[in-house]
């Protein structure tokens, strides 16, 4: 039998108990720079550290290089940190296992097989921002993310030392064992309720984050080509989830931030709006919006911290618009769901 090789990232090795072959559902082991099942289906590791576990049908396209880079830059500013905190608060409330330290060993008894660490699965993980943040908050947990975007996975593969990532399609069967995840994240991502239910443990929770109608409303006013929020989004979400899940908690998180031109451009570029917004009208709209005086400090602006860098120091200037900022509302619903 192939032996575990140090060529595979340690985080990936630690998650082999939950990974399965997408061709035959067999267990996987590491064999040099590949994962292999007993039927010798083999899946190569990319140099960046992720593995492709796509089935034969391929996948729908994910973020291209420009979108992935914009998402990584924007999330790195800390603008969505309150959202990350809100997800963590709900996860801590709903999944106590995430915060539990391993039980002390009974030295007088035969050593049992160690229980696997709590597992966080991030569906459509992008650059791994939310997965890494939750692993920081829950040091006993391990993390697994998947996405169809190779560029995003290059960021995600180095997002956290306890996180492993693979190329996977949310609309296809997941290459994962039944009941293998304690917390399943779906943050602004597509959903596969049947597979979510299959891989979630009985006491686990699915956490879904989606925008409300107020999300980025100010930007949509000045850039009408941006994609709007479907007014029936909640109805469609519950129609998809209700056959498999029951809602256990839901919170609305709304706050306002001031963003400069560079951050606005990245925010638009990392969303589906990027395929609808042309640069010339966008430049004109931003020149108008950022050229006028602001109405003063914004309530709920996180004490102005988001006008600076991630560490609280001011960002580097962005040309002539360095001091010009625009108020934007961040508004989402965060809900937790248990399996039926």
Tab-separated table of C-alpha atoms in Angstrom, residues 42-326:
chain	number	residue	atom	x	y	z
A	42	UNK	CA	-4.979	9.061	-8.794
A	43	UNK	CA	-5.309	12.803	-8.183
A	44	UNK	CA	-2.271	15.044	-8.470
A	45	UNK	CA	-1.395	17.783	-6.009
A	46	UNK	CA	-0.798	21.195	-7.539
A	47	UNK	CA	2.442	22.936	-6.708
A	48	UNK	CA	0.417	25.452	-4.678
A	49	UNK	CA	-0.693	22.650	-2.328
A	50	UNK	CA	-4.272	21.881	-3.334
A	51	UNK	CA	-5.581	18.725	-5.002
A	52	UNK	CA	-8.125	18.442	-7.810
A	53	UNK	CA	-11.011	16.115	-6.906
A	54	UNK	CA	-13.339	17.066	-9.729
A	55	UNK	CA	-15.340	14.258	-11.230
A	56	UNK	CA	-15.316	13.468	-14.927
A	57	UNK	CA	-18.004	16.030	-15.715
A	58	UNK	CA	-15.822	19.025	-14.896
A	59	UNK	CA	-17.240	22.052	-13.111
A	60	UNK	CA	-18.935	25.342	-13.745
A	61	UNK	CA	-16.415	28.154	-13.999
A	62	UNK	CA	-15.305	29.899	-10.827
A	63	UNK	CA	-13.546	33.206	-10.206
A	64	UNK	CA	-11.027	34.118	-12.875
A	65	UNK	CA	-7.610	35.506	-11.956
A	66	UNK	CA	-8.747	39.128	-11.721
A	67	UNK	CA	-11.801	38.296	-9.599
A	68	UNK	CA	-9.774	36.084	-7.246
A	69	UNK	CA	-7.106	38.732	-6.742
A	70	UNK	CA	-9.739	41.414	-6.122
A	71	UNK	CA	-11.480	39.214	-3.537
A	72	UNK	CA	-8.228	38.469	-1.741
A	73	UNK	CA	-7.273	42.160	-1.636
A	74	UNK	CA	-10.693	43.288	-0.452
A	75	UNK	CA	-11.047	40.673	2.282
A	76	UNK	CA	-7.526	41.504	3.420
A	77	UNK	CA	-8.625	45.054	4.304
A	78	UNK	CA	-10.776	43.774	7.184
A	79	UNK	CA	-13.967	45.350	5.822
A	80	UNK	CA	-15.835	42.072	6.332
A	81	UNK	CA	-14.285	41.331	9.731
A	82	UNK	CA	-17.583	42.048	11.563
A	83	UNK	CA	-19.205	39.447	9.310
A	84	UNK	CA	-16.492	36.931	10.162
A	85	UNK	CA	-17.062	37.661	13.861
A	86	UNK	CA	-20.813	37.186	13.420
A	87	UNK	CA	-20.295	33.808	11.753
A	88	UNK	CA	-17.949	32.787	14.559
A	89	UNK	CA	-20.420	33.858	17.264
A	90	UNK	CA	-23.213	31.826	15.693
A	91	UNK	CA	-20.950	28.808	15.176
A	92	UNK	CA	-19.822	28.934	18.801
A	93	UNK	CA	-23.438	29.036	19.968
A	94	UNK	CA	-24.696	26.289	17.649
A	95	UNK	CA	-21.738	23.864	17.505
A	96	UNK	CA	-20.197	23.505	20.991
A	97	UNK	CA	-17.880	20.761	19.708
A	98	UNK	CA	-15.814	23.397	17.896
A	99	UNK	CA	-14.594	24.822	21.170
A	100	UNK	CA	-14.029	21.570	23.026
A	101	UNK	CA	-10.486	20.520	23.811
A	102	UNK	CA	-9.686	16.812	23.475
A	103	UNK	CA	-10.504	14.824	26.620
A	104	UNK	CA	-7.468	14.018	28.815
A	105	UNK	CA	-6.105	10.549	28.268
A	106	UNK	CA	-6.709	7.807	30.851
A	107	UNK	CA	-3.179	6.453	31.240
A	108	UNK	CA	-4.418	3.317	33.031
A	109	UNK	CA	-6.566	2.192	30.109
A	110	UNK	CA	-5.540	0.916	26.670
A	111	UNK	CA	-5.049	3.822	24.302
A	112	UNK	CA	-8.154	4.214	22.126
A	113	UNK	CA	-7.982	5.498	18.598
A	114	UNK	CA	-7.862	9.291	18.784
A	115	UNK	CA	-11.117	11.000	17.872
A	116	UNK	CA	-10.855	13.224	14.803
A	117	UNK	CA	-10.688	16.945	15.405
A	118	UNK	CA	-13.871	18.939	14.745
A	119	UNK	CA	-14.069	19.638	11.013
A	120	UNK	CA	-15.088	22.907	9.355
A	121	UNK	CA	-16.036	22.569	5.689
A	122	UNK	CA	-16.195	25.729	3.563
A	123	UNK	CA	-18.176	25.280	0.340
A	124	UNK	CA	-17.023	27.803	-2.260
A	125	UNK	CA	-14.174	28.887	0.018
A	126	UNK	CA	-12.591	31.461	-2.319
A	127	UNK	CA	-9.238	32.603	-0.896
A	128	UNK	CA	-9.991	30.955	2.459
A	129	UNK	CA	-10.676	34.123	4.467
A	130	UNK	CA	-13.630	32.816	6.498
A	131	UNK	CA	-12.143	29.342	6.943
A	132	UNK	CA	-8.855	30.749	8.239
A	133	UNK	CA	-10.628	33.165	10.558
A	134	UNK	CA	-12.713	30.405	12.127
A	135	UNK	CA	-9.667	28.170	12.563
A	136	UNK	CA	-8.001	31.012	14.441
A	137	UNK	CA	-11.065	31.263	16.673
A	138	UNK	CA	-11.414	27.490	17.194
A	139	UNK	CA	-7.884	26.115	17.706
A	140	UNK	CA	-9.095	22.530	18.201
A	141	UNK	CA	-10.696	22.432	14.743
A	142	UNK	CA	-9.328	21.526	11.326
A	143	UNK	CA	-10.520	23.045	8.073
A	144	UNK	CA	-11.324	21.863	4.575
A	145	UNK	CA	-12.392	24.109	1.717
A	146	UNK	CA	-13.249	23.627	-1.910
A	147	UNK	CA	-13.795	25.870	-4.892
A	148	UNK	CA	-13.794	25.631	-8.683
A	149	UNK	CA	-11.336	28.525	-9.066
A	150	UNK	CA	-7.695	27.444	-9.258
A	151	UNK	CA	-6.514	30.997	-8.597
A	152	UNK	CA	-8.645	31.257	-5.456
A	153	UNK	CA	-7.315	27.917	-4.227
A	154	UNK	CA	-3.740	29.150	-4.542
A	155	UNK	CA	-4.608	31.782	-1.962
A	156	UNK	CA	-6.679	29.379	0.155
A	157	UNK	CA	-3.963	26.696	0.241
A	158	UNK	CA	-1.758	29.016	2.275
A	159	UNK	CA	-4.514	30.743	4.267
A	160	UNK	CA	-4.013	28.648	7.426
A	161	UNK	CA	-1.719	25.845	8.548
A	162	UNK	CA	-4.684	23.679	9.631
A	163	UNK	CA	-6.632	24.167	6.385
A	164	UNK	CA	-6.527	21.985	3.272
A	165	UNK	CA	-8.314	22.753	0.022
A	166	UNK	CA	-9.331	20.938	-3.125
A	167	UNK	CA	-10.850	21.728	-6.506
A	168	UNK	CA	-14.490	20.715	-6.291
A	169	UNK	CA	-17.883	21.620	-7.685
A	170	UNK	CA	-20.695	22.446	-5.275
A	171	UNK	CA	-23.243	21.100	-7.789
A	172	UNK	CA	-21.609	17.655	-8.025
A	173	UNK	CA	-21.441	14.887	-5.408
A	174	UNK	CA	-18.851	15.865	-2.804
A	175	UNK	CA	-15.754	13.624	-2.540
A	176	UNK	CA	-16.338	13.362	1.201
A	177	UNK	CA	-17.458	10.699	3.649
A	178	UNK	CA	-20.958	10.724	5.099
A	179	UNK	CA	-21.349	12.742	8.316
A	180	UNK	CA	-17.835	14.173	8.159
A	181	UNK	CA	-18.355	17.900	8.892
A	182	UNK	CA	-19.247	19.578	12.181
A	183	UNK	CA	-19.708	23.016	10.646
A	184	UNK	CA	-20.504	23.627	6.979
A	185	UNK	CA	-20.073	27.195	5.715
A	186	UNK	CA	-21.878	28.642	2.725
A	187	UNK	CA	-20.906	32.322	2.470
A	188	UNK	CA	-22.235	34.124	-0.635
A	189	UNK	CA	-21.900	30.803	-2.461
A	190	UNK	CA	-24.165	28.387	-4.365
A	191	UNK	CA	-25.758	25.545	-2.401
A	192	UNK	CA	-26.308	21.819	-2.773
A	193	UNK	CA	-28.744	20.999	0.058
A	194	UNK	CA	-28.779	17.223	-0.492
A	195	UNK	CA	-24.995	16.954	-0.325
A	196	UNK	CA	-24.820	19.425	2.553
A	197	UNK	CA	-27.169	17.161	4.534
A	198	UNK	CA	-25.244	14.009	3.627
A	199	UNK	CA	-21.830	15.242	4.819
A	200	UNK	CA	-23.032	17.094	7.932
A	201	UNK	CA	-22.803	15.276	11.258
A	202	UNK	CA	-26.029	14.810	13.254
A	203	UNK	CA	-25.076	17.508	15.780
A	204	UNK	CA	-23.436	19.712	13.167
A	205	UNK	CA	-24.759	22.890	11.618
A	206	UNK	CA	-24.946	24.450	8.191
A	207	UNK	CA	-24.330	28.223	8.345
A	208	UNK	CA	-25.585	30.220	5.371
A	209	UNK	CA	-24.692	33.858	4.684
A	210	UNK	CA	-26.538	35.837	2.016
A	211	UNK	CA	-27.153	39.546	1.308
A	212	UNK	CA	-30.279	41.485	2.222
A	213	UNK	CA	-31.825	44.049	-0.096
A	214	UNK	CA	-29.876	46.802	1.695
A	215	UNK	CA	-26.484	45.224	0.994
A	216	UNK	CA	-24.315	47.627	-1.041
A	217	UNK	CA	-27.423	49.672	-1.821
A	218	UNK	CA	-25.465	52.928	-2.090
A	219	UNK	CA	-23.155	51.414	-4.689
A	220	UNK	CA	-26.060	50.090	-6.737
A	221	UNK	CA	-27.527	53.595	-6.814
A	222	UNK	CA	-24.441	55.093	-8.438
A	223	UNK	CA	-23.564	51.986	-10.503
A	224	UNK	CA	-26.932	50.713	-11.791
A	225	UNK	CA	-25.266	47.942	-13.834
A	226	UNK	CA	-24.485	46.081	-10.605
A	227	UNK	CA	-26.457	42.899	-9.977
A	228	UNK	CA	-29.335	43.494	-7.559
A	229	UNK	CA	-30.498	41.181	-4.790
A	230	UNK	CA	-33.406	38.978	-5.868
A	231	UNK	CA	-36.434	40.037	-3.766
A	232	UNK	CA	-37.465	36.360	-3.650
A	233	UNK	CA	-34.054	35.192	-2.442
A	234	UNK	CA	-35.294	34.100	0.984
A	235	UNK	CA	-38.253	32.277	-0.513
A	236	UNK	CA	-36.010	30.387	-2.914
A	237	UNK	CA	-33.470	29.626	-0.180
A	238	UNK	CA	-36.070	28.058	2.092
A	239	UNK	CA	-37.651	26.126	-0.760
A	240	UNK	CA	-34.244	24.550	-1.399
A	241	UNK	CA	-33.219	23.942	2.233
A	242	UNK	CA	-36.492	23.034	3.936
A	243	UNK	CA	-36.684	19.424	2.626
A	244	UNK	CA	-33.330	18.725	4.289
A	245	UNK	CA	-32.834	21.248	7.116
A	246	UNK	CA	-34.578	23.097	9.930
A	247	UNK	CA	-33.489	26.618	10.858
A	248	UNK	CA	-32.181	26.852	14.425
A	249	UNK	CA	-31.055	30.493	14.525
A	250	UNK	CA	-30.967	33.551	12.302
A	251	UNK	CA	-29.416	36.990	12.726
A	252	UNK	CA	-29.280	40.102	10.594
A	253	UNK	CA	-25.951	41.893	10.574
A	254	UNK	CA	-25.936	45.455	9.243
A	255	UNK	CA	-23.190	48.062	9.517
A	256	UNK	CA	-21.791	50.923	7.461
A	257	UNK	CA	-18.237	51.461	6.307
A	258	UNK	CA	-16.340	54.099	4.380
A	259	UNK	CA	-14.506	52.729	1.352
A	260	UNK	CA	-12.131	54.415	-1.052
A	261	UNK	CA	-11.932	54.030	-4.819
A	262	UNK	CA	-9.563	51.048	-4.744
A	263	UNK	CA	-11.778	49.178	-2.312
A	264	UNK	CA	-14.918	49.918	-4.312
A	265	UNK	CA	-13.317	48.636	-7.496
A	266	UNK	CA	-12.223	45.419	-5.765
A	267	UNK	CA	-15.651	44.966	-4.174
A	268	UNK	CA	-17.345	45.181	-7.563
A	269	UNK	CA	-14.674	43.101	-9.311
A	270	UNK	CA	-15.029	40.185	-6.886
A	271	UNK	CA	-18.786	39.770	-7.425
A	272	UNK	CA	-20.972	38.664	-10.358
A	273	UNK	CA	-21.409	42.398	-11.058
A	274	UNK	CA	-17.917	42.385	-12.546
A	275	UNK	CA	-19.328	40.783	-15.696
A	276	UNK	CA	-21.933	43.529	-16.092
A	277	UNK	CA	-20.124	46.755	-15.106
A	278	UNK	CA	-18.055	48.478	-17.769
A	279	UNK	CA	-14.982	50.381	-16.636
A	280	UNK	CA	-15.690	53.720	-18.318
A	281	UNK	CA	-19.128	54.268	-16.712
A	282	UNK	CA	-17.726	52.987	-13.415
A	283	UNK	CA	-14.872	55.499	-13.490
A	284	UNK	CA	-17.304	58.312	-14.221
A	285	UNK	CA	-19.658	57.229	-11.415
A	286	UNK	CA	-16.830	56.992	-8.895
A	287	UNK	CA	-15.447	60.380	-9.887
A	288	UNK	CA	-18.844	61.919	-9.197
A	289	UNK	CA	-19.423	60.014	-5.943
A	290	UNK	CA	-15.957	60.578	-4.513
A	291	UNK	CA	-15.517	64.127	-5.748
A	292	UNK	CA	-18.170	65.692	-3.505
A	293	UNK	CA	-17.928	66.371	0.236
A	294	UNK	CA	-19.069	63.704	2.701
A	295	UNK	CA	-21.784	64.377	5.250
A	296	UNK	CA	-19.450	63.721	8.161
A	297	UNK	CA	-18.682	60.674	10.240
A	298	UNK	CA	-20.845	57.600	9.770
A	299	UNK	CA	-22.681	55.902	12.606
A	300	UNK	CA	-21.566	52.308	13.121
A	301	UNK	CA	-18.332	52.921	11.240
A	302	UNK	CA	-16.369	50.669	13.617
A	303	UNK	CA	-14.736	53.785	15.088
A	304	UNK	CA	-13.200	54.554	11.730
A	305	UNK	CA	-10.960	51.479	11.863
A	306	UNK	CA	-12.083	50.336	8.436
A	307	UNK	CA	-10.882	53.604	6.907
A	308	UNK	CA	-7.391	52.365	7.664
A	309	UNK	CA	-5.424	49.187	7.093
A	310	UNK	CA	-6.000	45.800	8.666
A	311	UNK	CA	-3.688	46.683	11.554
A	312	UNK	CA	-5.332	50.032	12.269
A	313	UNK	CA	-2.723	52.111	10.408
A	314	UNK	CA	-3.862	54.154	7.412
A	315	UNK	CA	-3.747	52.479	4.029
A	316	UNK	CA	-1.206	53.622	1.511
A	317	UNK	CA	-2.626	56.506	-0.568
A	318	UNK	CA	-4.369	55.586	-3.810
A	319	UNK	CA	-3.506	58.503	-6.064
A	320	UNK	CA	-5.531	61.710	-6.036
A	321	UNK	CA	-8.510	60.042	-4.328
A	322	UNK	CA	-6.498	58.993	-1.248
A	323	UNK	CA	-8.733	60.936	1.171
A	324	UNK	CA	-12.034	60.485	-0.687
A	325	UNK	CA	-14.308	57.787	0.727
A	326	UNK	CA	-17.857	56.669	0.097
